[in-house]
Short mmCIF file of C-alpha atoms in Angstrom, two decimals:
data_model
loop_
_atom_site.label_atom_id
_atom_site.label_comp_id
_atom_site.label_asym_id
_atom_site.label_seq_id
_atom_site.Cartn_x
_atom_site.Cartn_y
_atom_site.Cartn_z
CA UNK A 1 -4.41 209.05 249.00
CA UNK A 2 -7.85 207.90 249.41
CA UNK A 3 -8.18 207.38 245.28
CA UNK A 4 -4.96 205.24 245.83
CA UNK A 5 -6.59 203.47 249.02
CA UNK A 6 -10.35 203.03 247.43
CA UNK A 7 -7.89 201.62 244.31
CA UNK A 8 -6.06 199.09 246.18
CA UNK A 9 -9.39 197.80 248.31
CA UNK A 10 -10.85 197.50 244.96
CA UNK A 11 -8.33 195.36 243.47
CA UNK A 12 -8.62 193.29 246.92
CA UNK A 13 -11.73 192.81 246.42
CA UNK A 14 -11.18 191.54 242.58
CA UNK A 15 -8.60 189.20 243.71
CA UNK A 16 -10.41 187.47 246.30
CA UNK A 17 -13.05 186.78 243.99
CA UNK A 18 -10.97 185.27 241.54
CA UNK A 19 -9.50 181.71 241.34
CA UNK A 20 -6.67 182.00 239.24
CA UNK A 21 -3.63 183.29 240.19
CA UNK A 22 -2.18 187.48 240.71
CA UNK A 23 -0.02 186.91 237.52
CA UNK A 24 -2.72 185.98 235.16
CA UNK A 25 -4.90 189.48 235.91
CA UNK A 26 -2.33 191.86 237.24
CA UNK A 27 0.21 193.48 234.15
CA UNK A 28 3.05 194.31 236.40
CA UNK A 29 4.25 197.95 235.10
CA UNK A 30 7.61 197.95 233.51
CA UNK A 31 7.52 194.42 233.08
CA UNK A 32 6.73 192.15 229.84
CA UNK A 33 3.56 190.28 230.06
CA UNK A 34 5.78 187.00 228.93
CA UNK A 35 9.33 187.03 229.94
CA UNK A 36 12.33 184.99 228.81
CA UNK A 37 15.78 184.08 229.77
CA UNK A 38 18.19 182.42 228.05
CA UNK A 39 17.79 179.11 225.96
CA UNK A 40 17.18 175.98 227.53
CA UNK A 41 16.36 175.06 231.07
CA UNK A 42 16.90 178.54 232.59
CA UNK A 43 14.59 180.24 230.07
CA UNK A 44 10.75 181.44 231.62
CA UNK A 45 8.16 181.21 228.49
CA UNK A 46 5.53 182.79 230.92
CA UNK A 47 3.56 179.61 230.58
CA UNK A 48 2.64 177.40 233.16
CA UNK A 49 1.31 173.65 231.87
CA UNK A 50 -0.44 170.89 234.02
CA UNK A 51 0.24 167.46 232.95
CA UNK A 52 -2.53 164.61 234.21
CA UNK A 53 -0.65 161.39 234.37
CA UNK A 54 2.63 162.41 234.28
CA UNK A 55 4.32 159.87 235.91
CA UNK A 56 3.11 156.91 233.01
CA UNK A 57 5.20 155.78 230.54
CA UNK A 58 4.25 158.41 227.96
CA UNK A 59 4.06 161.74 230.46
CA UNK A 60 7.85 161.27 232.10
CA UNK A 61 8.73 162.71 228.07
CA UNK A 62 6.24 165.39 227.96
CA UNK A 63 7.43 166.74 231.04
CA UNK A 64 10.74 166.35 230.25
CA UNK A 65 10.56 168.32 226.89
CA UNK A 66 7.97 170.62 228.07
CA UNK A 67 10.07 171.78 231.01
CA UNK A 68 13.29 172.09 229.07
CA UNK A 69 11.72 175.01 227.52
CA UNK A 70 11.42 177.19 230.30
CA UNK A 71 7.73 175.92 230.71
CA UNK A 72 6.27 176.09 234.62
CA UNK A 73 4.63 172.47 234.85
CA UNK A 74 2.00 171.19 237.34
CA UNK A 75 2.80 167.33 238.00
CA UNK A 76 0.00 166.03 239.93
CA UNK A 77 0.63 162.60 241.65
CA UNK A 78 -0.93 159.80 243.57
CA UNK A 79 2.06 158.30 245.08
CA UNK A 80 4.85 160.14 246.58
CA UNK A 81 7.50 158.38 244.97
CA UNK A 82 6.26 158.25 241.50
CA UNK A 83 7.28 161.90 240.85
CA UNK A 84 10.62 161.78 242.09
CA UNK A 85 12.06 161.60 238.63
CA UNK A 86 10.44 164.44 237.46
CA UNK A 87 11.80 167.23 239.82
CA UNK A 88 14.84 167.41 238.03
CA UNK A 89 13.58 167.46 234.51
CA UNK A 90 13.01 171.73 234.85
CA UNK A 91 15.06 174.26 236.49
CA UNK A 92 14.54 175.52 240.05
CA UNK A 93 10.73 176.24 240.56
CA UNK A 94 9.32 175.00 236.95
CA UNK A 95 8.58 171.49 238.36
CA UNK A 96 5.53 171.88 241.00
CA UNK A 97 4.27 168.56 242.46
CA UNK A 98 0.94 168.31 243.51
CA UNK A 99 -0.61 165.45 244.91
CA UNK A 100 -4.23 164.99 243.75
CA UNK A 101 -6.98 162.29 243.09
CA UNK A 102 -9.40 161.37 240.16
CA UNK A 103 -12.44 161.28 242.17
CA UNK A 104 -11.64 164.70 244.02
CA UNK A 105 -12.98 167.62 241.58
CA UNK A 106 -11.59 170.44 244.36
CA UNK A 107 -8.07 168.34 243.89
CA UNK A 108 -8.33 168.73 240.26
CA UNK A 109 -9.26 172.53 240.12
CA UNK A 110 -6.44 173.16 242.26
CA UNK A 111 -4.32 171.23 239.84
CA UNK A 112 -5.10 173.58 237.43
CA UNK A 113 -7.00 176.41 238.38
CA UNK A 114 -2.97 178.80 237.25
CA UNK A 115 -2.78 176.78 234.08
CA UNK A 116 -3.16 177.80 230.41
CA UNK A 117 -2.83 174.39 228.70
CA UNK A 118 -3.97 171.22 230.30
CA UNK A 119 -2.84 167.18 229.15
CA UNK A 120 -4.79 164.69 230.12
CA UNK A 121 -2.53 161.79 229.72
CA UNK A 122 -4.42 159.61 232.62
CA UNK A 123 -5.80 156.00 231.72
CA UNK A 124 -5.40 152.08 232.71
CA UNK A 125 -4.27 149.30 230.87
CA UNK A 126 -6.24 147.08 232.78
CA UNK A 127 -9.46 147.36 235.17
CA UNK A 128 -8.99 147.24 239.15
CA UNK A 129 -11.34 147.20 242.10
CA UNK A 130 -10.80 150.91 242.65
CA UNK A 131 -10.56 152.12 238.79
CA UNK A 132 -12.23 150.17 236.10
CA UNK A 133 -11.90 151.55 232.57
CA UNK A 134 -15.31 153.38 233.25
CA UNK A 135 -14.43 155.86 235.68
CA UNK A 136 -10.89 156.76 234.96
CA UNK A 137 -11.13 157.31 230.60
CA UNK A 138 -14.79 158.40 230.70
CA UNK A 139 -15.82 159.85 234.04
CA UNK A 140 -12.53 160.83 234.62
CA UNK A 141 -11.85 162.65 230.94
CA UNK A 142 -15.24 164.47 231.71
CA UNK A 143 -14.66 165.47 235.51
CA UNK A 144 -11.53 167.14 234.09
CA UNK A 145 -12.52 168.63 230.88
CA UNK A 146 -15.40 170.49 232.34
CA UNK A 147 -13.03 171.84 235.43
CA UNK A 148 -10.79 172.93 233.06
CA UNK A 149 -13.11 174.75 231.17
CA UNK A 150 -15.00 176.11 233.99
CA UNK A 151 -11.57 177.71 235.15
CA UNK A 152 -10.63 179.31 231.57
CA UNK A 153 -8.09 177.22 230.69
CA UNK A 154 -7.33 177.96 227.02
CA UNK A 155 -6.18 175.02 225.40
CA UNK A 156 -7.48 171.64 226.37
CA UNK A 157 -5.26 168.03 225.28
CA UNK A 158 -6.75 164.93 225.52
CA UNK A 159 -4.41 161.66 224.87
CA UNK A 160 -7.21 158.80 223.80
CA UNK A 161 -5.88 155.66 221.28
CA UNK A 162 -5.72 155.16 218.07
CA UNK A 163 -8.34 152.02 218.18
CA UNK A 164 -10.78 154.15 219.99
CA UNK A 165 -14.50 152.97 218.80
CA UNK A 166 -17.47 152.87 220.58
CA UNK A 167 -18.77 149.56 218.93
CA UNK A 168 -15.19 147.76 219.56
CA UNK A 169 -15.59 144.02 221.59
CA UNK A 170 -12.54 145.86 223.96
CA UNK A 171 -13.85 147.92 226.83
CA UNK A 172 -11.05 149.71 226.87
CA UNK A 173 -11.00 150.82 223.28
CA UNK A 174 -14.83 151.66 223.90
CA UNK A 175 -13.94 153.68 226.76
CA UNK A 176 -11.74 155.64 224.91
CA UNK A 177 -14.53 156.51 222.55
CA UNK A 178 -16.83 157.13 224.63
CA UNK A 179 -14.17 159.27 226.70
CA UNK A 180 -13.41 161.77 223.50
CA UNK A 181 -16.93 162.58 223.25
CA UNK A 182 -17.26 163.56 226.64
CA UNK A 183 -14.15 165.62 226.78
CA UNK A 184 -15.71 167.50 223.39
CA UNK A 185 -19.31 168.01 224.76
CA UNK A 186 -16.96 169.96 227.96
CA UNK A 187 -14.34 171.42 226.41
CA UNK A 188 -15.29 171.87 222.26
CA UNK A 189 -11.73 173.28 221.04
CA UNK A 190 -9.92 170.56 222.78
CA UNK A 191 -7.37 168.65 220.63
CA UNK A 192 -7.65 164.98 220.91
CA UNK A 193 -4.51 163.03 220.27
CA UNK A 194 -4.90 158.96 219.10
CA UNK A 195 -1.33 157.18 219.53
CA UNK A 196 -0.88 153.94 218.16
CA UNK A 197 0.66 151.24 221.12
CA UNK A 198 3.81 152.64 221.80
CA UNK A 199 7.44 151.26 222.67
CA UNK A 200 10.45 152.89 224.81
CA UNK A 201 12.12 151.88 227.66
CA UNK A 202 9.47 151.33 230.45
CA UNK A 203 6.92 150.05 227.59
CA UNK A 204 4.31 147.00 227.96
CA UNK A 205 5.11 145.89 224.49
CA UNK A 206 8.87 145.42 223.68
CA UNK A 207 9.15 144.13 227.44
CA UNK A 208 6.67 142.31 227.75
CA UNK A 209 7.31 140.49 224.77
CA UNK A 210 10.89 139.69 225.80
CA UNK A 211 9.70 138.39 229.54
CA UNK A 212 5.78 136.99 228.15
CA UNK A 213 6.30 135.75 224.76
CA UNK A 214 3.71 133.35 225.25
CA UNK A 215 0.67 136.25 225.89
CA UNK A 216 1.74 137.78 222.31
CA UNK A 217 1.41 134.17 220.49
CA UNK A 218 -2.64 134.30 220.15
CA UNK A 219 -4.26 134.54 217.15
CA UNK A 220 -1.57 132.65 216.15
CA UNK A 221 0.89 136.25 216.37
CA UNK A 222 -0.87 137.58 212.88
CA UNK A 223 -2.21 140.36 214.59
CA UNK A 224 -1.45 143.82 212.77
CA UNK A 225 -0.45 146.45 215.22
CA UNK A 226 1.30 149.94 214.19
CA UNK A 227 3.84 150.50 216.93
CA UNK A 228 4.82 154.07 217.24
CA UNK A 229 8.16 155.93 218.84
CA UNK A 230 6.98 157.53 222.66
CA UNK A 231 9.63 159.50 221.78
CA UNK A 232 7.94 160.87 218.43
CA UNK A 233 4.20 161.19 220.50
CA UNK A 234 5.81 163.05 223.13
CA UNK A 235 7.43 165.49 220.51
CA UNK A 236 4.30 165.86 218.84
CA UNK A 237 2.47 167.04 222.04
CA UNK A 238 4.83 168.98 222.93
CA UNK A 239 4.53 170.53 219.35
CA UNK A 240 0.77 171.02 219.92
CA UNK A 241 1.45 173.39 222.42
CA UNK A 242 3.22 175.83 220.72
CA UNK A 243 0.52 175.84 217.80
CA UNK A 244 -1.93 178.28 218.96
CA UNK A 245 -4.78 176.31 217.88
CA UNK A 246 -5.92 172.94 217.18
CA UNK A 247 -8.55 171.52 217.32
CA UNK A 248 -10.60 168.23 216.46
CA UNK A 249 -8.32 164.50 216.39
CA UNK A 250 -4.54 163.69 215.13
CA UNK A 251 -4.55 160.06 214.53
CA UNK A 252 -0.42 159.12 215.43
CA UNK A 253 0.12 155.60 214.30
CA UNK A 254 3.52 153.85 213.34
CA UNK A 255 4.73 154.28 210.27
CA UNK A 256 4.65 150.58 209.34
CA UNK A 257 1.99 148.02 210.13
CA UNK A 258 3.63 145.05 211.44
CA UNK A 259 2.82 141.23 212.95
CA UNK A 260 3.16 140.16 216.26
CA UNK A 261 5.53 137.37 214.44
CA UNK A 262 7.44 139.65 212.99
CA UNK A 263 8.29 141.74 216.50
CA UNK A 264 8.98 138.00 217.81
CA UNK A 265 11.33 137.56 215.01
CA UNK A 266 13.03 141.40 215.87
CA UNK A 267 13.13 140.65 219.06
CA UNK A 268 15.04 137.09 218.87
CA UNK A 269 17.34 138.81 216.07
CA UNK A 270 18.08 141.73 218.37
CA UNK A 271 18.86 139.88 221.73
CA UNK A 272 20.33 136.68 220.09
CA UNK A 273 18.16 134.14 221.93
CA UNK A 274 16.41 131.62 220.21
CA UNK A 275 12.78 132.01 218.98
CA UNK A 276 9.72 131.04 221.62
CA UNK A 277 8.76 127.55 221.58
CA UNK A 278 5.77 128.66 223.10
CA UNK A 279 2.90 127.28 222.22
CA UNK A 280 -0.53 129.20 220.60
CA UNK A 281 -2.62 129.61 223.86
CA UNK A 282 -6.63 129.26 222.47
CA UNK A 283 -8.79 132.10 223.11
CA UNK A 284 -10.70 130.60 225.84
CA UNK A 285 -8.08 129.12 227.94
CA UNK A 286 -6.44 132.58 228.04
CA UNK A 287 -9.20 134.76 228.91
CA UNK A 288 -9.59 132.17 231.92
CA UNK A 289 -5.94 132.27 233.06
CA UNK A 290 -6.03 136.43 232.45
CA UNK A 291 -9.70 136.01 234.90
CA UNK A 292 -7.60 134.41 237.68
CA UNK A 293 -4.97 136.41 237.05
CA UNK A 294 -6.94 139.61 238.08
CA UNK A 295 -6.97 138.30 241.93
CA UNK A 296 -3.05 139.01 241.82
CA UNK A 297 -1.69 142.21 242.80
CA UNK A 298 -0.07 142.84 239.38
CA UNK A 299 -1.59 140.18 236.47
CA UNK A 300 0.65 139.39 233.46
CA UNK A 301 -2.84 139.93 231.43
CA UNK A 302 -5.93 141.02 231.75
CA UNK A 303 -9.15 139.47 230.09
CA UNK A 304 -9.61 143.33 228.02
CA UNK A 305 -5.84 142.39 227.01
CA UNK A 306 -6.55 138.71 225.65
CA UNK A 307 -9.75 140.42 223.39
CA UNK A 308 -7.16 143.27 222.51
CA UNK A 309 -4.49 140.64 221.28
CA UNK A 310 -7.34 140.06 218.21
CA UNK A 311 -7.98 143.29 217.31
CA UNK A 312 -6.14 144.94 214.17
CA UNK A 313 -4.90 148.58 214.47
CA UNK A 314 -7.10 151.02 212.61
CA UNK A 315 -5.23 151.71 209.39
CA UNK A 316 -5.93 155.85 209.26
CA UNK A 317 -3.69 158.12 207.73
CA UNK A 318 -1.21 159.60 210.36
CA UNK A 319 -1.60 163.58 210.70
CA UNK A 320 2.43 163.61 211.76
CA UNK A 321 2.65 166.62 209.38
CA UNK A 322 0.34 168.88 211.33
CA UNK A 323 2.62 169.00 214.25
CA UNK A 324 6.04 168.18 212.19
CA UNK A 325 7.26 165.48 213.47
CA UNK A 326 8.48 162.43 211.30
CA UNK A 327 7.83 158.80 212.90
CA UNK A 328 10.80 156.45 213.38
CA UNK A 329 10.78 152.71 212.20
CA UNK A 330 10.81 150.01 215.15
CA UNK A 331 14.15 148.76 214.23
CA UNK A 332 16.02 151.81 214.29
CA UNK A 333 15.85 151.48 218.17
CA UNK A 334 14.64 148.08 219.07
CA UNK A 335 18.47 147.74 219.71
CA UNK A 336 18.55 150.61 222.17
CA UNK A 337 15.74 148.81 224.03
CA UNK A 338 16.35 145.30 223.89
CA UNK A 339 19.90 144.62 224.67
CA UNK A 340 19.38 144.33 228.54
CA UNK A 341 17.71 141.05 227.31
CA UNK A 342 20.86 139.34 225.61
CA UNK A 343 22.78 137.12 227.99
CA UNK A 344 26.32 137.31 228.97
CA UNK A 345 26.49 133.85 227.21
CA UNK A 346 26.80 136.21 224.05
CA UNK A 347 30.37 136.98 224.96
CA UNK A 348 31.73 133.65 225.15
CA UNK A 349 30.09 132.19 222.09
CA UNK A 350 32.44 132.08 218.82
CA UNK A 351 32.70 134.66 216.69
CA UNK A 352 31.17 133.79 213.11
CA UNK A 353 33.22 135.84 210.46
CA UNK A 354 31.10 136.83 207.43
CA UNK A 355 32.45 134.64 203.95
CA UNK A 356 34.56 136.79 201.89
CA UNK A 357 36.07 136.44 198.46
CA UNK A 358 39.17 134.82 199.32
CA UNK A 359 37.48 132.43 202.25
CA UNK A 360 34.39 131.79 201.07
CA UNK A 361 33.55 129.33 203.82
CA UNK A 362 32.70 131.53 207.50
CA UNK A 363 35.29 130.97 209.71
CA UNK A 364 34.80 130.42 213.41
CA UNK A 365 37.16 131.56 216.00
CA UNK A 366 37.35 130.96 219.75
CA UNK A 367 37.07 134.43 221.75
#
């Protein structure tokens, strides 16, 4: 009785000291150390995942196909409606909320102090009076990185850009470079991922070429960008996890490299509407418009944006076979995201039949 007493004060003891939670020291007898259920949603994988900047364009997908596993994942939040969407992408207890800031490191540890892989999908577009690029894909990278290692987190997954370079005339793009070497000094094994721009439903490309054609006229629209799937990145991170290790950078670029013209082109093609008769906006006079800009609540451009808009993609080989995952072409779904742009004019204009052998002339008829 006392062995059994002196036992359990012992493992008291052992538990207060720790900061991780009873499952991750404590084998349960008669019990598998990872349990599963059946496939799907209602499976348990015995994992549990935190995913920084989850509620972006690019982590609602992780979560989604993280969860769908059986996977327990840690969305952190700012706001307390941006994570509505993401209860129901897991089953009953897989999908923990917990609010957090960047700048709190005891918010961040408790994030995910239970974890066993952490994402680090957070970074801004544009610079703001509380966040410039600085302090959230630098500072912020770092602050994380070294929490995560400091609380034994095993695998570490860093989401950076595929134009990441330290001697870039973008801030952002340095930032990102600057942000990968601080997340390797902190966390060495970490995996760094480098997406090209990417397109999907909630995107700043495909819709904000449809609503500011204008912005994506400079440098006369020749710039070469490699668009990539968010479908296809989130697949490939969620890939990454189940690889037990990898580490050092996976450059995930489009598989085509394609014009600013040209996506104006797609994008006319796709929704039926004429081509922009926008005119080329010089350099100068946009950065000034994108400066004033910044005193609204939400700018159309930034000035990093107008310096971006002349910068060509990095043309790297993709590393798409390491986590087997094929890219898709633009077009195959520039349909799926661009018809909300055609106008219900489209159903009352004639129908142009193709010429044929017998009527070689296209016929039009009246719907």
């Amino acid at each position: 009785m006392l062995s059994t007493a002196a036992s359990r004060a012992s493992l008291a003891r052992v538990l207060a000291s720790q900061k991780r939670g009873l499952h991750d020291i404590v084998n349960i007898p008669g019990r598998p150390a990872v349990s599963n259920g059946p496939p799907g949603r209602s499976a348990t994988t015995g994992h549990v995942v935190t995913v920084f900047g989850c509620t972006g364009f690019l982590g609602r997908y992780l979560v989604s196909k993280i969860a769908k596993s059986g996977t327990q994942v840690i969305v952190p939040y700012r706001d307390e409606d941006e994570k509505r969407h993401l209860k129901v992408m897991g089953d009953l207890g897989q999908i923990v909320p917990m609010e957090w800031d960047l700048r709190r490191p005891d918010q961040i540890e408790e994030c995910l102090r239970h974890s066993d892989t952490v994402y680090n999908l957070v970074g801004r577009d544009f610079e703001t009076k509380n966040f410039d690029f600085k302090s959230v894909q630098v500072d912020g990278a770092e602050s994380i990185a070294k929490i995560a290692a400091s609380a034994g987190v095993s695998r570490f997954i860093h989401v950076s850009h595929l134009n990441a370079d330290k001697d870039s005339k973008s801030k952002f793009y340095q930032a990102k470079a600057e942000g990968e070497e601080k997340v390797k000094a902190a966390f060495p094994n970490a995996t760094i991922v480098r997406p090209a721009v990417m397109y999907g439903y909630e995107d700043r490309l495909l819709n904000n070429i449809a609503i500011w054609s204008v912005w994506w006229k400079l440098n006369n629209a020749q710039t070469k960008i490699r668009p990539v799937h968010v479908m296809d990145v989130a697949q490939a991170l969620t890939n990454i996890f189940s690889i037990p290790s990898l580490p050092g950078t996976l450059n995930l670029p489009g598989p085509s490299t394609l014009t600013y013209d040209y996506l104006l082109a797609l994008l006319s093609t796709v929704t039926y509407n004429p081509p922009s008769r926008a005119p080329v906006v010089p350099k100068p006079v946009a950065a000034f418009l994108a400066k004033v800009a910044q005193n609204v609540w939400w700018p159309a451009l930034s000035p990093d944006e107008v310096e971006r808009r002349y910068i060509n993609d990095s043309d790297v080989s993709g590393d798409w076979d390491k986590v087997g995952v094929v890219p898709t072409e633009i077009e195959d779904n520039a349909l799926l995201y661009l018809r909300r742009y055609r106008s219900a004019e489209n159903f009352v204009r004639p129908v142009v039949l193709p010429p044929s052998r017998e009527n070689p002339v296209s016929a039009n008829l009246e719907l």
